[in-house]
Tab-separated table of C-alpha atoms in Angstrom:
chain	number	residue	atom	x	y	z
A	26	UNK	CA	10.422	16.884	3.792
A	27	UNK	CA	8.295	19.976	4.047
A	28	UNK	CA	5.199	19.667	1.887
A	29	UNK	CA	3.490	22.645	3.412
A	30	UNK	CA	1.086	20.379	5.243
A	31	UNK	CA	2.916	20.655	8.559
A	32	UNK	CA	1.600	24.199	8.947
A	33	UNK	CA	-2.007	23.057	9.100
A	34	UNK	CA	-3.591	23.192	12.499
A	35	UNK	CA	-6.311	20.839	13.669
A	36	UNK	CA	-8.696	23.774	13.498
A	37	UNK	CA	-8.429	23.618	9.695
A	38	UNK	CA	-9.999	20.173	9.752
A	39	UNK	CA	-13.628	19.099	10.056
A	40	UNK	CA	-12.705	16.356	12.513
A	41	UNK	CA	-12.172	16.451	16.258
A	42	UNK	CA	-8.801	15.735	17.829
A	43	UNK	CA	-10.224	12.680	19.631
A	44	UNK	CA	-11.749	11.334	16.439
A	45	UNK	CA	-8.542	11.905	14.475
A	46	UNK	CA	-6.459	10.154	17.140
A	47	UNK	CA	-8.826	7.148	17.186
A	48	UNK	CA	-8.792	6.870	13.395
A	49	UNK	CA	-5.012	7.091	13.281
A	50	UNK	CA	-4.496	4.479	16.006
A	51	UNK	CA	-6.885	2.037	14.343
A	52	UNK	CA	-5.819	2.427	10.717
A	53	UNK	CA	-2.175	3.597	10.712
A	54	UNK	CA	-0.625	0.092	10.885
A	55	UNK	CA	-2.566	-1.014	7.816
A	56	UNK	CA	-1.867	2.173	5.859
A	57	UNK	CA	1.836	1.921	6.729
A	58	UNK	CA	1.893	-1.759	5.784
A	59	UNK	CA	0.421	-1.090	2.357
A	60	UNK	CA	2.828	1.777	1.704
A	61	UNK	CA	5.782	-0.307	2.917
A	62	UNK	CA	4.913	-3.332	0.821
A	63	UNK	CA	4.499	-1.322	-2.349
A	64	UNK	CA	7.375	1.180	-1.966
A	65	UNK	CA	9.775	-1.210	-0.182
A	66	UNK	CA	11.073	1.759	1.795
A	67	UNK	CA	10.350	2.331	5.483
A	68	UNK	CA	11.142	6.026	5.141
A	69	UNK	CA	8.762	6.507	2.205
A	70	UNK	CA	6.080	4.429	3.919
A	71	UNK	CA	6.333	6.632	7.008
A	72	UNK	CA	6.023	9.818	4.927
A	73	UNK	CA	3.109	8.393	2.957
A	74	UNK	CA	1.330	7.308	6.144
A	75	UNK	CA	1.616	10.790	7.626
A	76	UNK	CA	0.478	12.469	4.425
A	77	UNK	CA	-2.423	10.019	4.065
A	78	UNK	CA	-3.828	11.000	7.430
A	79	UNK	CA	-3.211	14.703	6.917
A	80	UNK	CA	-5.113	14.556	3.637
A	81	UNK	CA	-7.855	12.419	5.163
A	82	UNK	CA	-8.344	14.869	8.036
A	83	UNK	CA	-8.318	17.828	5.672
A	84	UNK	CA	-10.898	16.213	3.362
A	85	UNK	CA	-12.909	14.528	6.108
A	86	UNK	CA	-15.931	16.681	5.285
A	87	UNK	CA	-16.053	14.899	1.886
A	88	UNK	CA	-16.064	11.422	3.422
A	89	UNK	CA	-19.430	9.603	3.277
A	90	UNK	CA	-19.986	8.474	6.875
A	91	UNK	CA	-22.372	5.740	5.643
A	92	UNK	CA	-19.469	3.897	4.011
A	93	UNK	CA	-16.532	2.120	5.660
A	94	UNK	CA	-13.560	4.364	6.402
A	95	UNK	CA	-10.779	1.902	5.588
A	96	UNK	CA	-11.334	1.731	1.778
A	97	UNK	CA	-11.400	5.539	1.637
A	98	UNK	CA	-8.082	5.710	3.506
A	99	UNK	CA	-6.608	2.997	1.280
A	100	UNK	CA	-7.605	4.956	-1.814
A	101	UNK	CA	-5.727	7.990	-0.489
A	102	UNK	CA	-2.741	5.766	0.377
A	103	UNK	CA	-2.603	4.108	-3.042
A	104	UNK	CA	-2.841	7.474	-4.806
A	105	UNK	CA	-0.004	8.866	-2.670
A	106	UNK	CA	2.135	5.763	-3.264
A	107	UNK	CA	1.642	6.035	-7.009
A	108	UNK	CA	2.432	9.742	-6.960
A	109	UNK	CA	5.548	9.213	-4.853
A	110	UNK	CA	6.834	6.407	-7.066
A	111	UNK	CA	6.156	8.490	-10.171
A	112	UNK	CA	8.186	11.369	-8.677
A	113	UNK	CA	11.025	8.966	-7.841
A	114	UNK	CA	11.107	7.670	-11.424
A	115	UNK	CA	11.440	11.249	-12.665
A	116	UNK	CA	14.215	11.998	-10.195
A	117	UNK	CA	16.060	8.874	-11.298
A	118	UNK	CA	15.498	9.781	-14.945
A	119	UNK	CA	17.097	13.186	-14.367
A	120	UNK	CA	20.083	11.651	-12.617
A	121	UNK	CA	19.110	12.319	-9.033
A	122	UNK	CA	18.989	9.148	-7.001
A	123	UNK	CA	16.057	9.155	-4.559
A	124	UNK	CA	16.929	8.642	-0.916
A	125	UNK	CA	16.578	5.010	0.038
A	126	UNK	CA	15.802	3.851	3.508
A	127	UNK	CA	18.936	2.684	5.207
A	128	UNK	CA	18.385	-0.109	7.631
A	129	UNK	CA	16.027	-3.003	7.410
A	130	UNK	CA	14.482	-3.994	4.124
A	131	UNK	CA	10.769	-4.599	3.822
A	132	UNK	CA	11.442	-8.339	4.057
A	133	UNK	CA	13.225	-7.904	7.390
A	134	UNK	CA	10.487	-5.699	8.800
A	135	UNK	CA	7.302	-7.367	7.592
A	136	UNK	CA	8.192	-11.018	7.143
A	137	UNK	CA	9.683	-13.165	9.819
A	138	UNK	CA	10.589	-16.631	8.627
A	139	UNK	CA	12.668	-17.706	5.671
A	140	UNK	CA	9.843	-19.214	3.596
A	141	UNK	CA	7.811	-16.031	3.866
A	142	UNK	CA	10.858	-13.998	2.870
A	143	UNK	CA	11.277	-16.137	-0.231
A	144	UNK	CA	7.612	-15.665	-1.085
A	145	UNK	CA	7.885	-11.904	-0.537
A	146	UNK	CA	10.902	-11.758	-2.848
A	147	UNK	CA	8.790	-13.443	-5.524
A	148	UNK	CA	5.938	-10.978	-4.877
A	149	UNK	CA	8.395	-8.091	-5.327
A	150	UNK	CA	9.202	-9.414	-8.811
A	151	UNK	CA	5.586	-8.898	-9.871
A	152	UNK	CA	4.665	-5.819	-11.867
A	153	UNK	CA	3.375	-2.921	-9.722
A	154	UNK	CA	-0.219	-3.413	-10.920
A	155	UNK	CA	-0.208	-7.123	-10.103
A	156	UNK	CA	1.526	-6.510	-6.773
A	157	UNK	CA	-1.048	-3.845	-5.774
A	158	UNK	CA	-3.970	-6.206	-6.360
A	159	UNK	CA	-2.242	-9.080	-4.570
A	160	UNK	CA	-1.443	-6.916	-1.539
A	161	UNK	CA	-4.940	-5.455	-1.324
A	162	UNK	CA	-6.624	-8.862	-1.582
A	163	UNK	CA	-4.253	-11.037	0.494
A	164	UNK	CA	-2.562	-8.621	2.912
A	165	UNK	CA	-5.358	-6.118	3.465
A	166	UNK	CA	-8.086	-8.711	2.990
A	167	UNK	CA	-10.305	-6.654	0.705
A	168	UNK	CA	-12.854	-8.437	-1.472
A	169	UNK	CA	-12.067	-8.215	-5.178
A	170	UNK	CA	-14.845	-5.718	-5.894
A	171	UNK	CA	-13.502	-3.349	-3.210
A	172	UNK	CA	-9.921	-3.719	-4.481
A	173	UNK	CA	-11.161	-2.926	-8.002
A	174	UNK	CA	-13.014	0.160	-6.771
A	175	UNK	CA	-9.995	1.277	-4.757
A	176	UNK	CA	-7.674	0.917	-7.745
A	177	UNK	CA	-10.262	2.519	-10.018
A	178	UNK	CA	-10.333	-0.428	-12.440
A	179	UNK	CA	-13.086	-2.759	-13.581
A	180	UNK	CA	-13.713	-5.912	-11.570
A	181	UNK	CA	-12.653	-8.037	-14.553
A	182	UNK	CA	-9.358	-6.163	-14.785
A	183	UNK	CA	-8.760	-6.676	-11.080
A	184	UNK	CA	-9.524	-10.397	-11.400
A	185	UNK	CA	-7.214	-10.804	-14.378
A	186	UNK	CA	-4.360	-8.991	-12.590
A	187	UNK	CA	-4.807	-11.181	-9.516
A	188	UNK	CA	-4.985	-14.323	-11.655
A	189	UNK	CA	-1.836	-13.309	-13.557
A	190	UNK	CA	-0.023	-12.540	-10.288
A	191	UNK	CA	-0.956	-15.906	-8.787
A	192	UNK	CA	-0.045	-17.685	-12.015
A	193	UNK	CA	3.363	-15.981	-12.020
A	194	UNK	CA	3.921	-16.962	-8.393
A	195	UNK	CA	2.921	-20.571	-9.131
A	196	UNK	CA	5.351	-20.694	-12.064
A	197	UNK	CA	8.101	-19.359	-9.834
A	198	UNK	CA	7.174	-22.119	-7.424
A	199	UNK	CA	8.032	-24.746	-10.024
A	200	UNK	CA	11.611	-23.480	-9.859
A	201	UNK	CA	11.758	-23.736	-6.081
A	202	UNK	CA	9.863	-26.675	-4.604
A	203	UNK	CA	10.432	-25.373	-1.041
A	204	UNK	CA	7.514	-22.977	-1.416
A	205	UNK	CA	4.831	-25.535	-2.337
A	206	UNK	CA	3.136	-25.425	1.042
A	207	UNK	CA	3.021	-21.624	1.027
A	208	UNK	CA	1.609	-21.561	-2.496
A	209	UNK	CA	-1.201	-23.906	-1.487
A	210	UNK	CA	-2.513	-21.127	0.748
A	211	UNK	CA	-2.653	-18.796	-2.272
A	212	UNK	CA	-4.800	-21.169	-4.391
């Protein structure tokens, strides 16, 4: 996929090569994990991760060094995920099936034991807005106010989405008593 960004040289960026390498090594696993959990495609997550860092390096001069870097990177990631998924919906609408990742599913890559896989399958049934909040709060570990800022919604909206997501997961739990111990961790 050639987005035109591959032609950029490091000289176009306001960040040193050492600094860019350190940022990538520290934050890439988390950025990839978010993209993978939301898109459910390893190939898309890889593309989004690369584009996230290219955009971050290109716009690094706009980053406020007095604030934490991770939420800024997550904002870029979430915006790219949303844009990518929107493009895929349009391609599907016009009869072109987007390329899916062949190989392991997100459950096989991210989750290891059977109970976690069952929980992840239930999380995948959540609406995208509920799933985003749940992933940012429980996987990334962001406080609710940071997740709200990252998603560009009010704190109350973020809380209600998280509450609705947890409520939906708890209701799903009533159908499958195996997951009771996992759900206790979500309460």
